[in-house]
CSV table of C-alpha atoms in Angstrom, one decimal:
chain,number,residue,atom,x,y,z
A,1,ASN,CA,-1.9,4.8,-17.0
A,2,PHE,CA,-5.0,4.3,-14.9
A,3,MET,CA,-6.4,5.6,-11.7
A,4,LEU,CA,-8.7,4.1,-9.0
A,5,THR,CA,-11.4,6.4,-7.8
A,6,GLN,CA,-13.2,5.9,-4.4
A,7,THR,CA,-15.9,7.8,-2.6
A,8,HIS,CA,-14.3,10.0,-0.1
A,9,SER,CA,-16.4,9.0,2.9
A,10,VAL,CA,-19.3,6.9,4.0
A,11,SER,CA,-21.1,6.4,7.2
A,12,GLU,CA,-23.5,3.8,8.5
A,13,SER,CA,-24.9,2.4,11.7
A,14,PRO,CA,-23.7,-0.6,13.6
A,15,GLY,CA,-25.3,-3.8,12.4
A,16,LYS,CA,-26.0,-2.4,8.9
A,17,THR,CA,-24.2,-3.2,5.6
A,18,VAL,CA,-22.0,-0.8,3.7
A,19,THR,CA,-20.5,-1.0,0.2
A,20,ILE,CA,-17.4,0.9,-0.8
A,21,SER,CA,-16.7,1.2,-4.5
A,22,CYS,CA,-13.5,1.6,-6.5
A,23,THR,CA,-13.7,2.6,-10.1
A,24,ARG,CA,-10.9,2.0,-12.6
A,25,SER,CA,-10.4,4.9,-15.1
A,26,SER,CA,-9.1,3.0,-18.0
A,27,GLY,CA,-8.4,-0.6,-18.9
A,28,SER,CA,-10.5,-3.4,-17.6
A,29,ILE,CA,-11.1,-3.9,-13.8
A,30,ALA,CA,-10.8,-7.6,-14.5
A,31,SER,CA,-7.3,-7.4,-16.1
A,32,ASN,CA,-5.5,-7.5,-12.8
A,33,SER,CA,-6.7,-8.4,-9.3
A,34,VAL,CA,-8.0,-5.9,-6.8
A,35,GLN,CA,-6.9,-5.8,-3.2
A,36,TRP,CA,-8.5,-3.9,-0.3
A,37,PHE,CA,-6.6,-2.6,2.7
A,38,GLN,CA,-8.0,-1.4,6.0
A,39,GLN,CA,-6.1,1.3,7.9
A,40,ARG,CA,-7.2,2.1,11.3
A,41,PRO,CA,-6.0,5.5,12.8
A,42,GLY,CA,-2.4,5.4,13.7
A,43,SER,CA,-1.8,1.9,12.3
A,44,SER,CA,-0.4,0.3,9.1
A,45,PRO,CA,-2.6,-1.0,6.4
A,46,THR,CA,-3.7,-4.6,6.6
A,47,THR,CA,-5.3,-6.7,3.8
A,48,VAL,CA,-9.0,-7.5,4.1
A,49,ILE,CA,-9.5,-8.7,0.6
A,50,TYR,CA,-7.1,-9.9,-2.0
A,51,GLU,CA,-7.5,-11.2,-5.6
A,52,ASP,CA,-10.9,-9.5,-5.9
A,53,ASN,CA,-12.8,-11.6,-3.4
A,54,GLN,CA,-10.5,-13.6,-1.3
A,55,ARG,CA,-10.2,-13.2,2.5
A,56,PRO,CA,-7.0,-13.6,4.4
A,57,SER,CA,-7.1,-15.9,7.4
A,58,GLY,CA,-8.4,-13.9,10.4
A,59,VAL,CA,-10.6,-11.6,8.4
A,60,PRO,CA,-14.2,-12.2,9.3
A,61,ASP,CA,-16.6,-13.3,6.6
A,62,ARG,CA,-18.5,-10.0,7.2
A,63,PHE,CA,-16.0,-8.7,4.6
A,64,SER,CA,-16.5,-9.6,1.0
A,65,GLY,CA,-15.2,-8.3,-2.3
A,66,SER,CA,-16.4,-8.3,-5.9
A,67,ILE,CA,-15.8,-6.8,-9.3
A,68,ASP,CA,-18.3,-5.6,-11.9
A,69,SER,CA,-17.0,-5.3,-15.4
A,70,SER,CA,-20.1,-3.4,-16.6
A,71,SER,CA,-19.2,-0.5,-14.3
A,72,ASN,CA,-15.5,-1.3,-14.4
A,73,SER,CA,-15.4,-1.2,-10.6
A,74,ALA,CA,-14.6,-3.2,-7.6
A,75,SER,CA,-16.6,-3.3,-4.4
A,76,LEU,CA,-15.9,-4.0,-0.7
A,77,THR,CA,-19.0,-4.9,1.3
A,78,ILE,CA,-19.0,-5.0,5.1
A,79,SER,CA,-22.0,-6.5,6.7
A,80,GLY,CA,-23.1,-6.5,10.4
A,81,LEU,CA,-21.0,-3.4,10.9
A,82,LYS,CA,-19.1,-3.0,14.2
A,83,THR,CA,-17.5,0.1,15.6
A,84,GLU,CA,-14.1,-1.6,15.2
A,85,ASP,CA,-14.7,-1.5,11.4
A,86,GLU,CA,-14.3,2.3,11.5
A,87,ALA,CA,-11.2,2.9,9.4
A,88,ASP,CA,-9.9,4.1,6.1
A,89,TYR,CA,-10.2,1.6,3.2
A,90,TYR,CA,-8.0,1.5,0.1
A,91,CYS,CA,-8.4,-0.4,-3.1
A,92,GLN,CA,-5.2,-1.4,-5.0
A,93,SER,CA,-4.5,-2.9,-8.4
A,94,TYR,CA,-1.6,-3.2,-10.9
A,95,ASP,CA,-0.7,-3.0,-14.5
A,96,SER,CA,2.6,-3.1,-16.3
A,97,SER,CA,2.7,0.7,-17.1
A,98,SER,CA,1.2,2.3,-14.1
A,99,ARG,CA,2.6,-0.4,-11.8
A,100,TRP,CA,1.0,-0.4,-8.3
A,101,VAL,CA,-2.0,1.9,-8.0
A,102,PHE,CA,-4.0,2.8,-4.9
A,103,GLY,CA,-7.4,4.4,-4.7
A,104,GLY,CA,-7.7,7.6,-2.8
A,105,GLY,CA,-9.2,5.9,0.2
A,106,THR,CA,-12.7,5.9,1.8
A,107,LYS,CA,-13.2,6.9,5.4
A,108,LEU,CA,-15.8,4.7,7.0
A,109,THR,CA,-17.6,6.0,10.0
A,110,VAL,CA,-19.7,3.7,12.1
A,111,LEU,CA,-22.1,5.7,14.2
B,1,GLU,CA,6.0,-14.2,12.3
B,2,VAL,CA,6.8,-11.6,9.6
B,3,GLN,CA,8.3,-8.4,10.9
B,4,LEU,CA,9.3,-5.3,9.0
B,5,LEU,CA,11.1,-2.6,10.9
B,6,GLU,CA,11.8,0.7,9.2
B,7,SER,CA,14.3,3.3,10.4
B,8,GLY,CA,16.2,6.3,9.1
B,9,GLY,CA,13.5,8.9,8.9
B,10,GLY,CA,13.9,12.4,10.2
B,11,LEU,CA,13.9,16.1,9.4
B,12,VAL,CA,15.9,17.1,6.4
B,13,GLN,CA,16.1,20.4,4.4
B,14,PRO,CA,14.9,20.7,0.9
B,15,GLY,CA,17.5,19.4,-1.5
B,16,GLY,CA,19.0,17.2,1.2
B,17,SER,CA,19.4,13.4,1.3
B,18,LEU,CA,18.3,10.6,3.6
B,19,ARG,CA,18.6,6.8,3.5
B,20,LEU,CA,15.8,4.6,4.9
B,21,SER,CA,16.3,1.0,6.0
B,22,CYS,CA,13.8,-1.8,6.5
B,23,ALA,CA,15.0,-4.8,8.5
B,24,ALA,CA,13.0,-7.9,7.7
B,25,SER,CA,12.6,-11.2,9.6
B,26,GLY,CA,10.3,-14.2,9.7
B,27,PHE,CA,10.4,-15.1,6.0
B,28,SER,CA,12.9,-15.9,3.3
B,29,PHE,CA,13.8,-12.4,2.4
B,30,SER,CA,15.5,-13.1,-0.9
B,31,ASP,CA,12.5,-14.9,-2.2
B,32,TYR,CA,10.2,-11.9,-2.2
B,33,ALA,CA,9.9,-8.6,-4.0
B,34,MET,CA,9.8,-5.6,-1.6
B,35,SER,CA,8.4,-2.1,-1.9
B,36,TRP,CA,8.3,1.3,-0.3
B,37,VAL,CA,4.9,3.0,-0.1
B,38,ARG,CA,4.4,6.4,1.4
B,39,GLN,CA,1.6,8.3,3.0
B,40,ALA,CA,1.7,12.1,3.2
B,41,PRO,CA,0.1,13.5,6.4
B,42,GLY,CA,-3.7,13.1,6.2
B,43,LYS,CA,-3.5,11.7,2.7
B,44,GLY,CA,-3.7,8.4,0.9
B,45,LEU,CA,-1.2,5.6,0.1
B,46,GLU,CA,1.3,6.2,-2.8
B,47,TRP,CA,3.5,3.5,-4.2
B,48,VAL,CA,7.2,4.7,-4.4
B,49,ALA,CA,9.5,1.9,-5.5
B,50,THR,CA,9.8,-1.8,-5.8
B,51,MET,CA,12.8,-4.2,-6.1
B,52,SER,CA,12.6,-7.9,-7.0
B,53,GLY,CA,13.8,-10.6,-4.7
B,54,SER,CA,17.1,-11.0,-6.5
B,55,GLY,CA,17.6,-7.3,-6.9
B,56,SER,CA,17.7,-7.6,-10.6
B,57,SER,CA,14.6,-5.5,-11.3
B,58,THR,CA,13.6,-2.2,-10.0
B,59,TYR,CA,10.5,0.0,-10.6
B,60,TYR,CA,9.9,3.6,-9.6
B,61,ALA,CA,7.0,6.0,-9.5
B,62,ASP,CA,7.4,8.9,-11.8
B,63,SER,CA,7.3,11.3,-8.9
B,64,VAL,CA,10.6,9.9,-7.5
B,65,LYS,CA,12.4,8.6,-10.6
B,66,GLY,CA,15.9,9.9,-10.9
B,67,ARG,CA,16.0,11.1,-7.2
B,68,PHE,CA,15.3,7.9,-5.2
B,69,THR,CA,17.2,4.6,-5.4
B,70,ILE,CA,15.8,1.3,-4.0
B,71,SER,CA,18.3,-1.4,-3.0
B,72,ARG,CA,18.6,-4.5,-0.8
B,73,ASP,CA,21.1,-6.6,0.9
B,74,ASN,CA,19.9,-10.1,1.0
B,75,SER,CA,22.7,-11.2,3.3
B,76,LYS,CA,21.4,-8.7,5.9
B,77,ASN,CA,17.7,-9.2,5.2
B,78,THR,CA,17.5,-5.4,4.7
B,79,LEU,CA,15.8,-3.1,2.2
B,80,TYR,CA,16.9,0.4,1.6
B,81,LEU,CA,15.7,3.7,0.0
B,82,GLN,CA,18.2,6.3,-0.8
B,83,MET,CA,16.4,9.6,-1.2
B,84,ASN,CA,18.2,12.5,-2.8
B,85,ARG,CA,17.2,16.0,-3.8
B,86,LEU,CA,14.3,15.9,-1.4
B,87,ARG,CA,11.3,18.2,-1.8
B,88,ALA,CA,8.6,19.3,0.6
B,89,GLU,CA,6.2,17.1,-1.2
B,90,ASP,CA,8.3,14.0,-0.2
B,91,THR,CA,7.1,14.6,3.4
B,92,ALA,CA,5.4,11.4,4.4
B,93,LEU,CA,5.3,8.3,6.5
B,94,TYR,CA,7.3,5.7,4.5
B,95,TYR,CA,6.2,2.1,4.8
B,96,CYS,CA,8.2,-1.0,3.8
B,97,ALA,CA,5.9,-3.6,2.3
B,98,LYS,CA,6.5,-7.2,1.4
B,99,HIS,CA,5.0,-8.7,-1.8
B,100,THR,CA,3.3,-12.1,-1.9
B,101,GLY,CA,4.5,-14.7,-4.4
B,102,SER,CA,2.5,-12.6,-6.9
B,103,LEU,CA,4.4,-9.4,-7.7
B,104,HIS,CA,1.0,-7.6,-8.0
B,105,ARG,CA,0.1,-7.4,-4.3
B,106,PHE,CA,1.4,-6.8,-0.9
B,107,ASP,CA,0.8,-8.8,2.2
B,108,TYR,CA,2.8,-7.4,5.1
B,109,TRP,CA,3.6,-3.8,6.0
B,110,GLY,CA,6.0,-2.2,8.5
B,111,GLN,CA,5.0,0.5,11.0
B,112,GLY,CA,6.6,3.2,8.9
B,113,THR,CA,9.3,5.9,9.4
B,114,LEU,CA,8.5,9.6,9.1
B,115,VAL,CA,10.4,11.8,6.7
B,116,THR,CA,9.9,15.5,7.0
B,117,VAL,CA,11.4,17.9,4.4
B,118,SER,CA,11.4,21.4,5.7
B,119,SER,CA,13.7,24.4,6.1
């Protein structure tokens, strides 16, 4: 079984760039795709990145995703931060024994 | 437009039972796996259970195995979660989530239904 570990919180100023990381505890980060969800207060999660680095239609290109096998982690980068980006962000991946695993979430504050 | 509407949440005593429903529309329901994902108050997302589109395969998180049962009625485009022997730690907002063509990920989520287990 594996876990996904995220930094609990991060803050940055409008217009800046922030990177949120998600580290897989065992097994390769590249073995199954990583998704990133945004959850604004009082709302359901929505996908901002799927299959490591793909953006759903409607998600601005300020959002990008990547994986790094050397650190066994995935990253979500948001550039040109806007106040509307303030939310909780969750990574998610899968394997055949742990099934669907979520990271603990990162609270992004844009101040 | 894909819509997922959960219902059936409420207050229940420890040891009690509850059945959640998720009414789906806007897509070919039987073609897609569906899941329940929960979120305890102030906490993160936790996968609970998944059923394949045909209903032939089910998967459960260890925390609910043997107590919860996922099912679906493809003629009614509805997903269910029967929850028995409820515990305080089952208190959460329960989301219904649709999978994409890939079983590995979700693309649409409902608004959730709140389950509170308390005496």
